[in-house]
Short mmCIF file of C-alpha atoms in Angstrom, two decimals:
data_model
loop_
_atom_site.label_atom_id
_atom_site.label_comp_id
_atom_site.label_asym_id
_atom_site.label_seq_id
_atom_site.Cartn_x
_atom_site.Cartn_y
_atom_site.Cartn_z
CA ASP A 198 27.99 233.82 -23.12
CA THR A 199 25.89 233.82 -19.98
CA ALA A 200 27.66 235.63 -17.14
CA VAL A 201 25.87 233.96 -14.22
CA SER A 202 23.96 230.77 -14.92
CA GLN A 203 21.74 228.68 -12.71
CA THR A 204 20.27 225.24 -13.10
CA PRO A 205 17.54 224.26 -13.07
CA LYS A 206 15.34 227.21 -14.01
CA TYR A 207 12.26 225.55 -12.57
CA LEU A 208 12.07 222.99 -9.81
CA VAL A 209 8.85 221.38 -8.62
CA THR A 210 9.08 218.91 -5.78
CA GLN A 211 7.21 217.51 -2.85
CA MET A 212 7.58 218.33 0.80
CA GLY A 213 10.30 216.38 2.52
CA ASN A 214 12.48 215.95 -0.54
CA ASP A 215 16.08 217.12 -0.88
CA LYS A 216 17.08 219.23 -3.86
CA SER A 217 20.05 221.17 -5.16
CA ILE A 218 20.44 224.29 -7.28
CA LYS A 219 23.68 224.95 -9.12
CA CYS A 220 25.26 228.27 -10.00
CA GLU A 221 28.25 229.15 -12.14
CA GLN A 222 29.76 232.50 -13.06
CA ASN A 223 32.30 233.18 -15.80
CA LEU A 224 33.04 236.77 -14.82
CA GLY A 225 36.13 235.98 -12.79
CA HIS A 226 34.49 237.38 -9.67
CA ASP A 227 35.68 236.44 -6.20
CA THR A 228 32.38 236.57 -4.38
CA MET A 229 29.13 234.73 -4.94
CA TYR A 230 25.76 234.96 -3.23
CA TRP A 231 22.44 233.25 -2.80
CA TYR A 232 19.27 235.32 -2.46
CA LYS A 233 15.69 234.27 -1.84
CA GLN A 234 12.82 236.24 -3.40
CA ASP A 235 9.41 235.42 -2.01
CA SER A 236 6.01 235.81 -3.62
CA LYS A 237 5.85 239.47 -2.57
CA LYS A 238 9.11 240.12 -4.41
CA PHE A 239 11.04 240.71 -1.18
CA LEU A 240 14.69 239.94 -1.78
CA LYS A 241 16.81 238.62 1.09
CA ILE A 242 20.44 237.60 1.11
CA MET A 243 21.05 234.09 2.40
CA PHE A 244 24.72 233.35 1.96
CA SER A 245 27.88 234.81 0.52
CA TYR A 246 31.14 233.09 -0.36
CA ASN A 247 34.46 234.72 -1.12
CA ASN A 248 37.05 232.46 -2.72
CA LYS A 249 35.28 229.40 -1.35
CA GLU A 250 35.07 230.90 2.15
CA LEU A 251 31.68 231.53 3.75
CA ILE A 252 31.52 235.22 4.72
CA ILE A 253 27.82 235.88 5.11
CA ASN A 254 25.41 233.46 6.67
CA GLU A 255 22.09 235.07 7.42
CA THR A 256 19.46 233.56 9.66
CA VAL A 257 18.60 230.69 7.39
CA PRO A 258 17.39 227.25 8.53
CA ASN A 259 20.23 224.78 8.62
CA ARG A 260 18.31 222.70 6.09
CA PHE A 261 19.96 225.07 3.61
CA SER A 262 23.59 224.29 2.96
CA PRO A 263 25.71 226.17 0.44
CA LYS A 264 28.78 224.65 -1.07
CA SER A 265 31.48 226.32 -3.13
CA PRO A 266 33.84 223.87 -4.84
CA ASP A 267 35.73 226.77 -6.43
CA LYS A 268 35.26 230.49 -6.76
CA ALA A 269 33.29 230.13 -9.99
CA HIS A 270 30.66 227.82 -8.52
CA LEU A 271 28.23 228.09 -5.65
CA ASN A 272 25.61 225.43 -5.12
CA LEU A 273 22.67 225.39 -2.75
CA HIS A 274 21.40 222.19 -1.24
CA ILE A 275 18.09 222.11 0.58
CA ASN A 276 17.08 219.23 2.82
CA SER A 277 13.59 218.27 3.92
CA LEU A 278 11.86 220.84 1.75
CA GLU A 279 8.91 222.71 3.25
CA LEU A 280 6.04 224.61 1.64
CA GLY A 281 7.57 227.88 2.85
CA ASP A 282 10.68 227.23 0.83
CA SER A 283 8.73 227.95 -2.34
CA ALA A 284 10.35 231.03 -3.85
CA VAL A 285 12.69 232.21 -6.56
CA TYR A 286 16.32 231.70 -5.64
CA PHE A 287 18.87 233.97 -7.26
CA CYS A 288 22.58 233.43 -7.46
CA ALA A 289 24.79 236.49 -7.89
CA SER A 290 28.44 237.39 -8.09
CA SER A 291 30.58 240.48 -7.61
CA GLN A 292 34.18 241.58 -7.41
CA GLY A 293 35.96 241.73 -4.12
CA ARG A 294 35.14 240.58 -0.64
CA VAL A 295 33.23 243.66 0.48
CA ILE A 296 30.03 244.37 -1.36
CA ARG A 297 31.22 247.64 -2.84
CA TYR A 298 30.70 246.60 -6.42
CA GLU A 299 27.51 245.80 -8.26
CA GLN A 300 26.21 242.29 -8.23
CA TYR A 301 25.43 240.33 -11.35
CA PHE A 302 22.47 238.04 -10.96
CA GLY A 303 21.59 234.74 -12.52
CA PRO A 304 18.19 234.19 -14.12
CA GLY A 305 16.75 232.65 -10.97
CA THR A 306 15.42 229.23 -10.05
CA ARG A 307 11.72 229.04 -9.30
CA LEU A 308 11.25 226.42 -6.61
CA THR A 309 7.74 225.14 -5.97
CA VAL A 310 7.18 222.79 -3.06
CA THR A 311 3.87 220.92 -3.09
CA ALA B 244 21.55 247.82 11.75
CA GLN B 245 21.15 248.82 8.17
CA LYS B 246 17.75 249.38 6.63
CA VAL B 247 16.39 250.44 3.26
CA THR B 248 12.90 251.86 2.88
CA GLN B 249 11.10 252.19 -0.40
CA ALA B 250 7.84 253.67 0.77
CA GLN B 251 6.14 253.51 -2.62
CA THR B 252 4.92 249.97 -3.10
CA GLU B 253 3.34 250.60 -6.49
CA ILE B 254 3.36 253.51 -8.89
CA SER B 255 1.35 253.80 -12.08
CA VAL B 256 2.00 256.47 -14.68
CA VAL B 257 1.10 257.15 -18.26
CA GLU B 258 3.81 257.02 -20.88
CA LYS B 259 5.94 260.17 -21.17
CA GLU B 260 5.29 261.19 -17.59
CA ASP B 261 8.26 261.71 -15.29
CA VAL B 262 8.37 259.52 -12.20
CA THR B 263 10.55 259.48 -9.09
CA LEU B 264 11.17 256.39 -7.00
CA ASP B 265 12.13 257.12 -3.43
CA CYS B 266 14.74 255.34 -1.38
CA VAL B 267 15.64 256.16 2.22
CA TYR B 268 18.35 254.29 4.05
CA GLU B 269 19.69 253.89 7.56
CA THR B 270 23.24 253.04 8.44
CA ARG B 271 25.75 253.74 11.20
CA ASP B 272 28.76 253.35 8.96
CA THR B 273 30.45 256.26 7.25
CA THR B 274 31.51 254.07 4.36
CA TYR B 275 28.71 252.42 2.46
CA TYR B 276 27.46 251.81 -1.05
CA LEU B 277 24.07 252.35 -2.60
CA PHE B 278 22.64 250.61 -5.63
CA TRP B 279 19.57 250.52 -7.82
CA TYR B 280 18.49 247.35 -9.61
CA LYS B 281 15.69 246.76 -12.10
CA GLN B 282 13.63 243.59 -12.32
CA PRO B 283 11.47 243.58 -15.46
CA PRO B 284 8.54 241.17 -15.84
CA SER B 285 10.91 238.62 -17.35
CA GLY B 286 12.38 238.22 -13.86
CA GLU B 287 16.09 238.91 -14.16
CA LEU B 288 17.74 241.47 -11.90
CA VAL B 289 19.72 244.14 -13.71
CA PHE B 290 22.20 246.54 -12.14
CA LEU B 291 21.53 250.21 -12.86
CA ILE B 292 23.84 252.33 -10.71
CA ARG B 293 26.25 252.32 -7.76
CA ARG B 294 27.16 255.19 -5.48
CA ASN B 295 29.60 255.28 -2.58
CA SER B 296 28.98 257.36 0.52
CA PHE B 297 31.70 259.85 -0.35
CA ASP B 298 30.32 260.71 -3.74
CA GLU B 299 27.20 262.84 -3.57
CA GLN B 300 27.38 263.92 -7.15
CA ASN B 301 24.13 263.31 -8.94
CA GLU B 302 24.20 261.22 -12.06
CA ILE B 303 22.28 261.23 -15.30
CA SER B 304 22.22 258.39 -17.78
CA GLY B 305 19.87 259.04 -20.66
CA ARG B 306 16.35 259.24 -19.23
CA TYR B 307 17.53 258.02 -15.83
CA SER B 308 18.86 260.24 -13.09
CA TRP B 309 19.77 259.69 -9.47
CA ASN B 310 19.78 262.14 -6.59
CA PHE B 311 21.94 261.18 -3.60
CA GLN B 312 21.55 263.32 -0.49
CA LYS B 313 23.38 262.24 2.65
CA SER B 314 21.65 264.95 4.70
CA THR B 315 18.34 263.19 4.23
CA SER B 316 19.76 259.67 3.76
CA SER B 317 18.04 259.40 0.44
CA PHE B 318 19.00 258.03 -2.94
CA ASN B 319 16.11 258.75 -5.27
CA PHE B 320 15.72 257.60 -8.85
CA THR B 321 13.94 259.60 -11.53
CA ILE B 322 12.83 258.38 -14.91
CA THR B 323 12.13 261.16 -17.37
CA ALA B 324 9.61 260.66 -20.16
CA SER B 325 8.75 257.16 -19.01
CA GLN B 326 8.19 254.39 -21.49
CA VAL B 327 6.27 251.12 -21.32
CA VAL B 328 9.59 249.25 -21.24
CA ASP B 329 10.36 250.94 -17.93
CA SER B 330 7.64 248.85 -16.29
CA ALA B 331 9.43 246.77 -13.69
CA VAL B 332 10.14 246.33 -10.01
CA TYR B 333 12.93 248.64 -8.92
CA PHE B 334 15.06 247.82 -5.90
CA CYS B 335 17.27 250.12 -3.92
CA ALA B 336 20.07 248.37 -2.00
CA LEU B 337 22.59 249.32 0.66
CA SER B 338 25.91 247.59 1.31
CA GLU B 339 28.13 248.15 4.32
CA ALA B 340 30.54 246.05 6.30
CA GLY B 341 30.20 243.24 3.82
CA LYS B 342 26.45 242.99 4.18
CA SER B 343 23.83 243.84 1.59
CA THR B 344 20.23 244.87 2.27
CA PHE B 345 17.59 245.39 -0.37
CA GLY B 346 14.51 247.53 -0.05
CA ASP B 347 11.14 245.92 -0.61
CA GLY B 348 10.96 247.25 -4.14
CA THR B 349 8.69 249.64 -6.01
CA THR B 350 6.56 248.24 -8.79
CA LEU B 351 6.36 250.75 -11.61
CA THR B 352 3.70 250.36 -14.26
CA VAL B 353 3.89 252.59 -17.29
CA LYS B 354 0.70 252.58 -19.33
CA PRO B 355 0.64 253.45 -23.02
#
């Protein structure tokens, strides 16, 4: 069974469109994250949710809106997509509210904005 | 502010060589956690090790070993007798006060 899953794996869309990426974890973890990895492989945290509560919100354009319907799911909605949003987006989960435990990552969603 | 520096952008070695990946961190907190993750060419991110700031004991796991030194704020990773399958991007990460920062990664290429 996949521990952290993301859909879709690939997403190609045009500028200005709105898209969503879904994430689910079956590890029973309390905390979930969204990361963005750019073309240079730099990995930056975007958001973190603990039991459906937003606890980390980095400097991310407000076109990005996370939503956690329950602690096993964390979705990412992106409005008015821009070329610079092209990247690989990783979902992750970990135990506890403080990031003292390792994170388990999903396979990533490669977003290409044309 | 917390910061993680992986000064080596790319390293290339020949199989069976030993290689050390450097990680230097900055933090003001006394309680923090350090991690190493591996990202092979297939793209997934895989956890390798976690250390808390109160545990400076070095660790060995097979061909992998980690050297944590608070005096130099370093958490270096050594692969002994490298193999082609070790080729990957390796990330060092620091967590404190609920925030996580990743280094820029070191791309390791092991040639046969």
